[in-house]
Amino acid sequence: MKQENVSLKTRTDDFEHQKMLEIKNLKVVFPMEMGLLRAVEGIDLSVDKGKCVAIVGESGCGKSVTSLATMKLLNPAQAVVQVDKMELDGMDITQLSEPEMQKLRGRKVSMIFQDALSALNPVMTVGKQLDEIFRKHFKISKKEAKARSIEALRMVGIPEPQMRYKAYPHELSGGMRQRVLIAMAFACHPDLIIADEPTTALDVTIQAQVLQVLSDMQRKNGTSLILITHDLSVVVHMADEICVMYCGKIVEKASTRDLFKQPLHPYTKGLINSVAKMSDEKGEFVQIPDSLPNPMNKPQGCYFHPRCPYATEQCRQEMPYMETLENGRQVRCWNWREEVCYVE
Ligand SMILES: Nc1ncnc2c1ncn2[C@@H]1O[C@H](COP(=O)(O)OP(=O)(O)O)[C@@H](O)[C@H]1O
Ligand SMILES: [Mg+2]
């Protein structure tokens, strides 16, 4: 027992400060008829090995575009992507060709999307779809692929996996389909998984079960995970670190514990308050006032100032820089030091 503890400790130490993904200054622009839509404006993102980093923010703030850019899945005819550095496990992926990326996807990095019905092929059984993944990446027989697929279904808690292997996607419930996507994402033991709103389409109880499966699989496999969600309550038990995104920029980055204990950005505070209110007053969802600005016409100064109760003249004029605090957490706000920004 003692020895096991020691080896676990060494493993954690080895993992420390080893980056699975490192992105510096990612920008994504969609040239539109009406002008330029700056969806992502210079994001830095890094995920250590075996860790879970969450990207949180309201719908439309650029979370999916960030993840698609990381997988190099944005259509170059629509999106202009610029990045200073994009390394996966120390390898520069900016220059990789599409065939080279295809080899990486699934094997080294894979994605779980919100909508399992559109991610799965409706006319193929889920078992065959899993078989295909195994056979694409490993030289194995059909029989061996089937055995691995059934095991993969069992690992994500699908009851009677031999039976479900033969099911078509529409024959499974939403939660079961999402488990199939998780099984597919983990099939080839990738180093990094990007889960984009993996449980948004599910009801709350099923959502919790599916998140538990995702979290267990991540920990068991030592996979790095980027968990994308508009719902802060989803990440509290799963993420090691949280990046809060607003209008294409990261406005706050901190360990999950620090962020919930003391959010520094007024936007983060608003998100946390809305989660807290949701759990005590039934059905009363307290939101941050107004909504996101038009992405084609973002305000001058801090993008959050029109919705911020603490905005000053400086906030209306100048975009705050990302300030790094002593303990490594970061915040993009002129007034975070003001007492008003702390949780009451
Ligand atoms: N293919 C596209 N063409 C033009 N605009 C896009 C495209 N994809 C996303 N956008 C825009 O980029 C912004 C960020 O979108 P997205 O990353 O999907 O937001 P989120 O995932 O945070 O809800 C939005 O304003 C969205 O309308
Ligand atoms: Mg999205």
Short mmCIF file of N, CA and C in Angstrom, two decimals, residues 272-286:
data_model
loop_
_atom_site.label_atom_id
_atom_site.label_comp_id
_atom_site.label_asym_id
_atom_site.label_seq_id
_atom_site.Cartn_x
_atom_site.Cartn_y
_atom_site.Cartn_z
N ILE A 272 -21.03 33.28 -11.10
CA ILE A 272 -21.11 32.49 -9.87
C ILE A 272 -22.41 32.80 -9.12
N ASN A 273 -22.76 34.07 -9.07
CA ASN A 273 -24.02 34.43 -8.41
C ASN A 273 -25.21 33.76 -9.08
N SER A 274 -25.18 33.68 -10.40
CA SER A 274 -26.33 33.09 -11.07
C SER A 274 -26.43 31.59 -10.77
N VAL A 275 -25.27 30.94 -10.61
CA VAL A 275 -25.28 29.51 -10.24
C VAL A 275 -25.82 29.36 -8.83
N ALA A 276 -25.32 30.21 -7.91
CA ALA A 276 -25.73 30.11 -6.50
C ALA A 276 -27.23 30.34 -6.38
N LYS A 277 -27.74 31.35 -7.05
CA LYS A 277 -29.17 31.67 -6.99
C LYS A 277 -29.99 30.53 -7.55
N MET A 278 -29.44 29.90 -8.60
CA MET A 278 -30.20 28.83 -9.24
C MET A 278 -30.46 27.70 -8.25
N SER A 279 -29.46 27.44 -7.39
CA SER A 279 -29.67 26.32 -6.49
C SER A 279 -30.53 26.68 -5.28
N ASP A 280 -30.56 27.97 -4.82
CA ASP A 280 -31.44 28.18 -3.68
C ASP A 280 -32.87 28.59 -4.04
N GLU A 281 -33.07 29.48 -4.99
CA GLU A 281 -34.45 29.87 -5.28
C GLU A 281 -34.90 29.13 -6.52
N LYS A 282 -35.84 28.26 -6.30
CA LYS A 282 -36.24 27.37 -7.38
C LYS A 282 -36.70 28.15 -8.62
N GLY A 283 -36.06 27.86 -9.72
CA GLY A 283 -36.51 28.45 -10.99
C GLY A 283 -36.14 29.90 -11.19
N GLU A 284 -35.67 30.59 -10.14
CA GLU A 284 -35.35 32.02 -10.30
C GLU A 284 -33.91 32.16 -10.75
N PHE A 285 -33.73 32.43 -11.98
CA PHE A 285 -32.39 32.49 -12.54
C PHE A 285 -31.96 33.95 -12.62
N VAL A 286 -31.03 34.30 -11.77
CA VAL A 286 -30.58 35.69 -11.75
C VAL A 286 -29.44 35.85 -12.74
#
